[in-house]
Amino acid sequence: MVSHEELQTIASQPDEFTLSYVFSVQNFDSLHTLINRLIDATCGKCSKSSRTDIIALIDDLSSSAMTSTEFSSALNGIAYMLQHLASYGKVNGQRVGVLHVDGIDNKSLPLSHSLNMDQLLSYVQGIRKYSHTCSLTFCAASRSRNISTAINEAILTNFVNTDSKARKVLLVLTSGRFDNVDAVWKEVGAITLETGVYVFVIGAGYESNINGLQAIAQEPSNVFMVSDDNLETLDVIQSQLSYISCS
């Protein structure tokens, strides 16, 4: 079996547009990204744009919570992507926010580029998994909260009436193990329709429910599944976080 490292020695070197030119057919989303990159490469009037607002939404709801191992992998995945942001901290560059949804309350880091990368990584690695123990009153109140309402809150809070020139990206890290996948598909589809927000879903670990992940992404090519030993799978998202625009 050919390793990822061997393929990297054959492929073109990463550049400002694409972090990796290695694509694995095990990850069906990779081929879609390859097609997009071919279109970009053959466009005569393409230019790099770095103004991207990125929100990482961590699903820690009791109904679809990740295991401790999955939660740790999700945080590692976020950290991996952050470390490869080409324009974070620059004027008119990438801004990042984090939303941790646990059913009782949202813990959030608003969109910002004022933190340095070490501070941002420290914040992410300091997030702790919710214990899912609560009083009867709080538990009853949390039943109305689900992944659909969390996504709606994330979009309304971070992407409405903000910089119209920035690309808006929502990264959802979840198990995809929802009680009613069909309902999630309909609800999220209605929420994200015509918002201009690009939604990518990352399942941390191979026990994630692929149907649930696709219900959020609405587009199979925007679904990624990762574990700690293959975080490089997330390299293909970088071309979307620092994207090319064609005129």
PDB file of N, CA and C in Angstrom, residues 73-152:
ATOM      1  N   SER A  73     -10.038  14.041  19.356  1.00  0.00           N
ATOM      2  CA  SER A  73      -9.645  14.081  17.944  1.00  0.00           C
ATOM      3  C   SER A  73     -10.204  15.318  17.256  1.00  0.00           C
ATOM      4  N   ALA A  74     -11.426  15.706  17.633  1.00  0.00           N
ATOM      5  CA  ALA A  74     -12.038  16.905  17.055  1.00  0.00           C
ATOM      6  C   ALA A  74     -11.212  18.142  17.385  1.00  0.00           C
ATOM      7  N   LEU A  75     -10.792  18.264  18.639  1.00  0.00           N
ATOM      8  CA  LEU A  75      -9.963  19.405  19.035  1.00  0.00           C
ATOM      9  C   LEU A  75      -8.627  19.384  18.299  1.00  0.00           C
ATOM     10  N   ASN A  76      -8.053  18.199  18.135  1.00  0.00           N
ATOM     11  CA  ASN A  76      -6.792  18.086  17.400  1.00  0.00           C
ATOM     12  C   ASN A  76      -6.979  18.476  15.937  1.00  0.00           C
ATOM     13  N   GLY A  77      -8.143  18.131  15.382  1.00  0.00           N
ATOM     14  CA  GLY A  77      -8.439  18.507  14.003  1.00  0.00           C
ATOM     15  C   GLY A  77      -8.538  20.013  13.836  1.00  0.00           C
ATOM     16  N   ILE A  78      -9.209  20.670  14.783  1.00  0.00           N
ATOM     17  CA  ILE A  78      -9.304  22.132  14.731  1.00  0.00           C
ATOM     18  C   ILE A  78      -7.915  22.749  14.823  1.00  0.00           C
ATOM     19  N   ALA A  79      -7.126  22.274  15.781  1.00  0.00           N
ATOM     20  CA  ALA A  79      -5.776  22.807  15.970  1.00  0.00           C
ATOM     21  C   ALA A  79      -4.929  22.620  14.708  1.00  0.00           C
ATOM     22  N   TYR A  80      -5.070  21.464  14.067  1.00  0.00           N
ATOM     23  CA  TYR A  80      -4.308  21.179  12.849  1.00  0.00           C
ATOM     24  C   TYR A  80      -4.648  22.188  11.754  1.00  0.00           C
ATOM     25  N   MET A  81      -5.949  22.451  11.564  1.00  0.00           N
ATOM     26  CA  MET A  81      -6.355  23.401  10.529  1.00  0.00           C
ATOM     27  C   MET A  81      -5.898  24.816  10.859  1.00  0.00           C
ATOM     28  N   LEU A  82      -6.003  25.193  12.132  1.00  0.00           N
ATOM     29  CA  LEU A  82      -5.588  26.537  12.532  1.00  0.00           C
ATOM     30  C   LEU A  82      -4.112  26.771  12.244  1.00  0.00           C
ATOM     31  N   GLN A  83      -3.300  25.761  12.510  1.00  0.00           N
ATOM     32  CA  GLN A  83      -1.856  25.907  12.317  1.00  0.00           C
ATOM     33  C   GLN A  83      -1.476  26.115  10.858  1.00  0.00           C
ATOM     34  N   HIS A  84      -2.387  25.780   9.944  1.00  0.00           N
ATOM     35  CA  HIS A  84      -2.080  25.904   8.521  1.00  0.00           C
ATOM     36  C   HIS A  84      -2.817  27.069   7.858  1.00  0.00           C
ATOM     37  N   LEU A  85      -3.434  27.937   8.644  1.00  0.00           N
ATOM     38  CA  LEU A  85      -4.091  29.105   8.062  1.00  0.00           C
ATOM     39  C   LEU A  85      -3.029  30.086   7.574  1.00  0.00           C
ATOM     40  N   ALA A  86      -3.067  30.383   6.288  1.00  0.00           N
ATOM     41  CA  ALA A  86      -2.002  31.195   5.692  1.00  0.00           C
ATOM     42  C   ALA A  86      -2.120  32.677   6.017  1.00  0.00           C
ATOM     43  N   SER A  87      -3.327  33.158   6.299  1.00  0.00           N
ATOM     44  CA  SER A  87      -3.530  34.604   6.432  1.00  0.00           C
ATOM     45  C   SER A  87      -4.104  35.010   7.776  1.00  0.00           C
ATOM     46  N   TYR A  88      -4.070  34.109   8.752  1.00  0.00           N
ATOM     47  CA  TYR A  88      -4.602  34.463  10.072  1.00  0.00           C
ATOM     48  C   TYR A  88      -3.713  35.524  10.724  1.00  0.00           C
ATOM     49  N   GLY A  89      -4.357  36.523  11.327  1.00  0.00           N
ATOM     50  CA  GLY A  89      -3.614  37.575  12.011  1.00  0.00           C
ATOM     51  C   GLY A  89      -3.187  38.713  11.114  1.00  0.00           C
ATOM     52  N   LYS A  90      -3.408  38.582   9.803  1.00  0.00           N
ATOM     53  CA  LYS A  90      -3.047  39.643   8.871  1.00  0.00           C
ATOM     54  C   LYS A  90      -4.225  40.591   8.677  1.00  0.00           C
ATOM     55  N   VAL A  91      -3.923  41.813   8.268  1.00  0.00           N
ATOM     56  CA  VAL A  91      -4.976  42.786   7.988  1.00  0.00           C
ATOM     57  C   VAL A  91      -5.859  42.250   6.865  1.00  0.00           C
ATOM     58  N   ASN A  92      -7.167  42.263   7.092  1.00  0.00           N
ATOM     59  CA  ASN A  92      -8.128  41.725   6.122  1.00  0.00           C
ATOM     60  C   ASN A  92      -7.890  40.247   5.835  1.00  0.00           C
ATOM     61  N   GLY A  93      -7.267  39.556   6.772  1.00  0.00           N
ATOM     62  CA  GLY A  93      -7.020  38.128   6.597  1.00  0.00           C
ATOM     63  C   GLY A  93      -8.099  37.285   7.239  1.00  0.00           C
ATOM     64  N   GLN A  94      -7.750  36.074   7.607  1.00  0.00           N
ATOM     65  CA  GLN A  94      -8.722  35.141   8.176  1.00  0.00           C
ATOM     66  C   GLN A  94      -9.028  35.477   9.634  1.00  0.00           C
ATOM     67  N   ARG A  95     -10.304  35.354   9.986  1.00  0.00           N
ATOM     68  CA  ARG A  95     -10.730  35.478  11.376  1.00  0.00           C
ATOM     69  C   ARG A  95     -11.325  34.142  11.803  1.00  0.00           C
ATOM     70  N   VAL A  96     -11.140  33.796  13.070  1.00  0.00           N
ATOM     71  CA  VAL A  96     -11.588  32.492  13.571  1.00  0.00           C
ATOM     72  C   VAL A  96     -12.394  32.681  14.846  1.00  0.00           C
ATOM     73  N   GLY A  97     -13.480  31.928  14.950  1.00  0.00           N
ATOM     74  CA  GLY A  97     -14.261  31.875  16.175  1.00  0.00           C
ATOM     75  C   GLY A  97     -14.559  30.422  16.509  1.00  0.00           C
ATOM     76  N   VAL A  98     -14.826  30.141  17.768  1.00  0.00           N
ATOM     77  CA  VAL A  98     -15.110  28.770  18.209  1.00  0.00           C
ATOM     78  C   VAL A  98     -16.393  28.779  19.022  1.00  0.00           C
ATOM     79  N   LEU A  99     -17.277  27.825  18.732  1.00  0.00           N
ATOM     80  CA  LEU A  99     -18.539  27.697  19.458  1.00  0.00           C
ATOM     81  C   LEU A  99     -18.666  26.272  19.979  1.00  0.00           C
ATOM     82  N   HIS A 100     -18.711  26.116  21.294  1.00  0.00           N
ATOM     83  CA  HIS A 100     -18.847  24.808  21.938  1.00  0.00           C
ATOM     84  C   HIS A 100     -20.264  24.710  22.479  1.00  0.00           C
ATOM     85  N   VAL A 101     -21.078  23.846  21.874  1.00  0.00           N
ATOM     86  CA  VAL A 101     -22.492  23.731  22.226  1.00  0.00           C
ATOM     87  C   VAL A 101     -22.712  22.457  23.022  1.00  0.00           C
ATOM     88  N   ASP A 102     -23.231  22.596  24.249  1.00  0.00           N
ATOM     89  CA  ASP A 102     -23.374  21.421  25.110  1.00  0.00           C
ATOM     90  C   ASP A 102     -24.793  21.157  25.593  1.00  0.00           C
ATOM     91  N   GLY A 103     -25.773  21.865  25.064  1.00  0.00           N
ATOM     92  CA  GLY A 103     -27.157  21.596  25.441  1.00  0.00           C
ATOM     93  C   GLY A 103     -27.683  22.494  26.531  1.00  0.00           C
ATOM     94  N   ILE A 104     -26.815  22.996  27.386  1.00  0.00           N
ATOM     95  CA  ILE A 104     -27.227  23.909  28.443  1.00  0.00           C
ATOM     96  C   ILE A 104     -26.818  25.332  28.115  1.00  0.00           C
ATOM     97  N   ASP A 105     -25.628  25.487  27.611  1.00  0.00           N
ATOM     98  CA  ASP A 105     -25.108  26.822  27.346  1.00  0.00           C
ATOM     99  C   ASP A 105     -24.111  26.752  26.207  1.00  0.00           C
ATOM    100  N   ASN A 106     -23.887  27.881  25.563  1.00  0.00           N
ATOM    101  CA  ASN A 106     -22.855  27.976  24.540  1.00  0.00           C
ATOM    102  C   ASN A 106     -21.613  28.620  25.131  1.00  0.00           C
ATOM    103  N   LYS A 107     -20.471  28.013  24.903  1.00  0.00           N
ATOM    104  CA  LYS A 107     -19.206  28.624  25.282  1.00  0.00           C
ATOM    105  C   LYS A 107     -18.526  29.026  23.983  1.00  0.00           C
ATOM    106  N   SER A 108     -18.221  30.300  23.847  1.00  0.00           N
ATOM    107  CA  SER A 108     -17.769  30.750  22.542  1.00  0.00           C
ATOM    108  C   SER A 108     -16.586  31.695  22.612  1.00  0.00           C
ATOM    109  N   LEU A 109     -15.813  31.660  21.546  1.00  0.00           N
ATOM    110  CA  LEU A 109     -14.770  32.634  21.277  1.00  0.00           C
ATOM    111  C   LEU A 109     -15.222  33.372  20.024  1.00  0.00           C
ATOM    112  N   PRO A 110     -15.597  34.651  20.134  1.00  0.00           N
ATOM    113  CA  PRO A 110     -16.106  35.389  18.975  1.00  0.00           C
ATOM    114  C   PRO A 110     -15.071  35.470  17.858  1.00  0.00           C
ATOM    115  N   LEU A 111     -15.560  35.735  16.644  1.00  0.00           N
ATOM    116  CA  LEU A 111     -14.661  35.902  15.510  1.00  0.00           C
ATOM    117  C   LEU A 111     -13.579  36.923  15.834  1.00  0.00           C
ATOM    118  N   SER A 112     -12.342  36.537  15.598  1.00  0.00           N
ATOM    119  CA  SER A 112     -11.243  37.425  15.962  1.00  0.00           C
ATOM    120  C   SER A 112      -9.987  37.063  15.191  1.00  0.00           C
ATOM    121  N   HIS A 113      -9.138  38.050  14.995  1.00  0.00           N
ATOM    122  CA  HIS A 113      -7.781  37.770  14.532  1.00  0.00           C
ATOM    123  C   HIS A 113      -6.787  38.469  15.445  1.00  0.00           C
ATOM    124  N   SER A 114      -7.281  38.921  16.609  1.00  0.00           N
ATOM    125  CA  SER A 114      -6.418  39.656  17.536  1.00  0.00           C
ATOM    126  C   SER A 114      -5.552  38.732  18.396  1.00  0.00           C
ATOM    127  N   LEU A 115      -6.037  37.506  18.647  1.00  0.00           N
ATOM    128  CA  LEU A 115      -5.217  36.551  19.393  1.00  0.00           C
ATOM    129  C   LEU A 115      -4.087  36.053  18.499  1.00  0.00           C
ATOM    130  N   ASN A 116      -2.907  35.856  19.078  1.00  0.00           N
ATOM    131  CA  ASN A 116      -1.871  35.233  18.263  1.00  0.00           C
ATOM    132  C   ASN A 116      -2.161  33.733  18.171  1.00  0.00           C
ATOM    133  N   MET A 117      -1.450  33.049  17.305  1.00  0.00           N
ATOM    134  CA  MET A 117      -1.764  31.645  17.055  1.00  0.00           C
ATOM    135  C   MET A 117      -1.596  30.792  18.305  1.00  0.00           C
ATOM    136  N   ASP A 118      -0.578  31.060  19.094  1.00  0.00           N
ATOM    137  CA  ASP A 118      -0.377  30.284  20.321  1.00  0.00           C
ATOM    138  C   ASP A 118      -1.554  30.452  21.276  1.00  0.00           C
ATOM    139  N   GLN A 119      -2.079  31.669  21.388  1.00  0.00           N
ATOM    140  CA  GLN A 119      -3.229  31.919  22.255  1.00  0.00           C
ATOM    141  C   GLN A 119      -4.470  31.204  21.731  1.00  0.00           C
ATOM    142  N   LEU A 120      -4.645  31.228  20.413  1.00  0.00           N
ATOM    143  CA  LEU A 120      -5.797  30.569  19.805  1.00  0.00           C
ATOM    144  C   LEU A 120      -5.729  29.060  20.015  1.00  0.00           C
ATOM    145  N   LEU A 121      -4.566  28.483  19.806  1.00  0.00           N
ATOM    146  CA  LEU A 121      -4.396  27.042  20.003  1.00  0.00           C
ATOM    147  C   LEU A 121      -4.586  26.663  21.465  1.00  0.00           C
ATOM    148  N   SER A 122      -4.115  27.504  22.360  1.00  0.00           N
ATOM    149  CA  SER A 122      -4.278  27.248  23.791  1.00  0.00           C
ATOM    150  C   SER A 122      -5.750  27.244  24.171  1.00  0.00           C
ATOM    151  N   TYR A 123      -6.519  28.156  23.581  1.00  0.00           N
ATOM    152  CA  TYR A 123      -7.962  28.198  23.861  1.00  0.00           C
ATOM    153  C   TYR A 123      -8.625  26.899  23.411  1.00  0.00           C
ATOM    154  N   VAL A 124      -8.314  26.472  22.192  1.00  0.00           N
ATOM    155  CA  VAL A 124      -8.934  25.258  21.643  1.00  0.00           C
ATOM    156  C   VAL A 124      -8.579  24.042  22.488  1.00  0.00           C
ATOM    157  N   GLN A 125      -7.310  23.881  22.809  1.00  0.00           N
ATOM    158  CA  GLN A 125      -6.884  22.707  23.567  1.00  0.00           C
ATOM    159  C   GLN A 125      -7.370  22.754  25.011  1.00  0.00           C
ATOM    160  N   GLY A 126      -7.824  23.923  25.462  1.00  0.00           N
ATOM    161  CA  GLY A 126      -8.347  24.044  26.821  1.00  0.00           C
ATOM    162  C   GLY A 126      -9.829  23.743  26.941  1.00  0.00           C
ATOM    163  N   ILE A 127     -10.500  23.492  25.816  1.00  0.00           N
ATOM    164  CA  ILE A 127     -11.930  23.172  25.846  1.00  0.00           C
ATOM    165  C   ILE A 127     -12.122  21.792  26.469  1.00  0.00           C
ATOM    166  N   ARG A 128     -13.061  21.679  27.359  1.00  0.00           N
ATOM    167  CA  ARG A 128     -13.314  20.411  28.043  1.00  0.00           C
ATOM    168  C   ARG A 128     -14.686  19.860  27.669  1.00  0.00           C
ATOM    169  N   LYS A 129     -14.738  18.558  27.538  1.00  0.00           N
ATOM    170  CA  LYS A 129     -15.992  17.890  27.192  1.00  0.00           C
ATOM    171  C   LYS A 129     -17.008  18.051  28.313  1.00  0.00           C
ATOM    172  N   TYR A 130     -18.262  18.315  27.914  1.00  0.00           N
ATOM    173  CA  TYR A 130     -19.340  18.493  28.883  1.00  0.00           C
ATOM    174  C   TYR A 130     -19.675  17.155  29.537  1.00  0.00           C
ATOM    175  N   SER A 131     -19.982  17.176  30.829  1.00  0.00           N
ATOM    176  CA  SER A 131     -20.219  15.931  31.572  1.00  0.00           C
ATOM    177  C   SER A 131     -21.618  15.370  31.369  1.00  0.00           C
ATOM    178  N   HIS A 132     -22.539  16.194  30.877  1.00  0.00           N
ATOM    179  CA  HIS A 132     -23.929  15.776  30.648  1.00  0.00           C
ATOM    180  C   HIS A 132     -24.632  15.325  31.919  1.00  0.00           C
ATOM    181  N   THR A 133     -24.288  15.962  33.006  1.00  0.00           N
ATOM    182  CA  THR A 133     -25.051  15.782  34.238  1.00  0.00           C
ATOM    183  C   THR A 133     -25.621  17.137  34.613  1.00  0.00           C
ATOM    184  N   CYS A 134     -26.925  17.199  34.838  1.00  0.00           N
ATOM    185  CA  CYS A 134     -27.553  18.481  35.118  1.00  0.00           C
ATOM    186  C   CYS A 134     -28.799  18.254  35.969  1.00  0.00           C
ATOM    187  N   SER A 135     -29.299  19.341  36.526  1.00  0.00           N
ATOM    188  CA  SER A 135     -30.516  19.253  37.326  1.00  0.00           C
ATOM    189  C   SER A 135     -31.707  18.987  36.424  1.00  0.00           C
ATOM    190  N   LEU A 136     -32.796  18.539  37.008  1.00  0.00           N
ATOM    191  CA  LEU A 136     -33.996  18.215  36.237  1.00  0.00           C
ATOM    192  C   LEU A 136     -34.482  19.415  35.434  1.00  0.00           C
ATOM    193  N   THR A 137     -34.428  20.595  36.050  1.00  0.00           N
ATOM    194  CA  THR A 137     -34.897  21.805  35.371  1.00  0.00           C
ATOM    195  C   THR A 137     -34.040  22.116  34.152  1.00  0.00           C
ATOM    196  N   PHE A 138     -32.709  22.066  34.324  1.00  0.00           N
ATOM    197  CA  PHE A 138     -31.815  22.364  33.213  1.00  0.00           C
ATOM    198  C   PHE A 138     -31.936  21.319  32.108  1.00  0.00           C
ATOM    199  N   CYS A 139     -32.030  20.051  32.498  1.00  0.00           N
ATOM    200  CA  CYS A 139     -32.134  18.987  31.495  1.00  0.00           C
ATOM    201  C   CYS A 139     -33.407  19.131  30.673  1.00  0.00           C
ATOM    202  N   ALA A 140     -34.492  19.504  31.335  1.00  0.00           N
ATOM    203  CA  ALA A 140     -35.756  19.694  30.625  1.00  0.00           C
ATOM    204  C   ALA A 140     -35.635  20.838  29.623  1.00  0.00           C
ATOM    205  N   ALA A 141     -34.933  21.909  30.035  1.00  0.00           N
ATOM    206  CA  ALA A 141     -34.767  23.063  29.156  1.00  0.00           C
ATOM    207  C   ALA A 141     -33.881  22.745  27.961  1.00  0.00           C
ATOM    208  N   SER A 142     -32.960  21.800  28.120  1.00  0.00           N
ATOM    209  CA  SER A 142     -32.000  21.503  27.057  1.00  0.00           C
ATOM    210  C   SER A 142     -32.597  20.653  25.944  1.00  0.00           C
ATOM    211  N   ARG A 143     -33.758  20.054  26.179  1.00  0.00           N
ATOM    212  CA  ARG A 143     -34.322  19.143  25.171  1.00  0.00           C
ATOM    213  C   ARG A 143     -34.673  19.859  23.870  1.00  0.00           C
ATOM    214  N   SER A 144     -34.937  21.166  23.944  1.00  0.00           N
ATOM    215  CA  SER A 144     -35.290  21.907  22.736  1.00  0.00           C
ATOM    216  C   SER A 144     -34.061  22.272  21.908  1.00  0.00           C
ATOM    217  N   ARG A 145     -32.889  22.059  22.472  1.00  0.00           N
ATOM    218  CA  ARG A 145     -31.652  22.379  21.761  1.00  0.00           C
ATOM    219  C   ARG A 145     -31.161  21.145  21.005  1.00  0.00           C
ATOM    220  N   ASN A 146     -30.862  21.334  19.732  1.00  0.00           N
ATOM    221  CA  ASN A 146     -30.312  20.250  18.933  1.00  0.00           C
ATOM    222  C   ASN A 146     -29.325  20.835  17.934  1.00  0.00           C
ATOM    223  N   ILE A 147     -28.775  20.003  17.086  1.00  0.00           N
ATOM    224  CA  ILE A 147     -27.747  20.475  16.168  1.00  0.00           C
ATOM    225  C   ILE A 147     -28.298  21.525  15.212  1.00  0.00           C
ATOM    226  N   SER A 148     -29.560  21.413  14.838  1.00  0.00           N
ATOM    227  CA  SER A 148     -30.163  22.382  13.918  1.00  0.00           C
ATOM    228  C   SER A 148     -30.242  23.766  14.551  1.00  0.00           C
ATOM    229  N   THR A 149     -30.719  23.826  15.806  1.00  0.00           N
ATOM    230  CA  THR A 149     -30.805  25.127  16.476  1.00  0.00           C
ATOM    231  C   THR A 149     -29.411  25.688  16.737  1.00  0.00           C
ATOM    232  N   ALA A 150     -28.444  24.814  16.998  1.00  0.00           N
ATOM    233  CA  ALA A 150     -27.070  25.272  17.231  1.00  0.00           C
ATOM    234  C   ALA A 150     -26.490  25.913  15.975  1.00  0.00           C
ATOM    235  N   ILE A 151     -26.722  25.288  14.822  1.00  0.00           N
ATOM    236  CA  ILE A 151     -26.234  25.844  13.558  1.00  0.00           C
ATOM    237  C   ILE A 151     -26.921  27.164  13.258  1.00  0.00           C
ATOM    238  N   ASN A 152     -28.214  27.231  13.520  1.00  0.00           N
ATOM    239  CA  ASN A 152     -28.956  28.471  13.308  1.00  0.00           C
ATOM    240  C   ASN A 152     -28.384  29.597  14.165  1.00  0.00           C
TER     241      ASN A 152
END
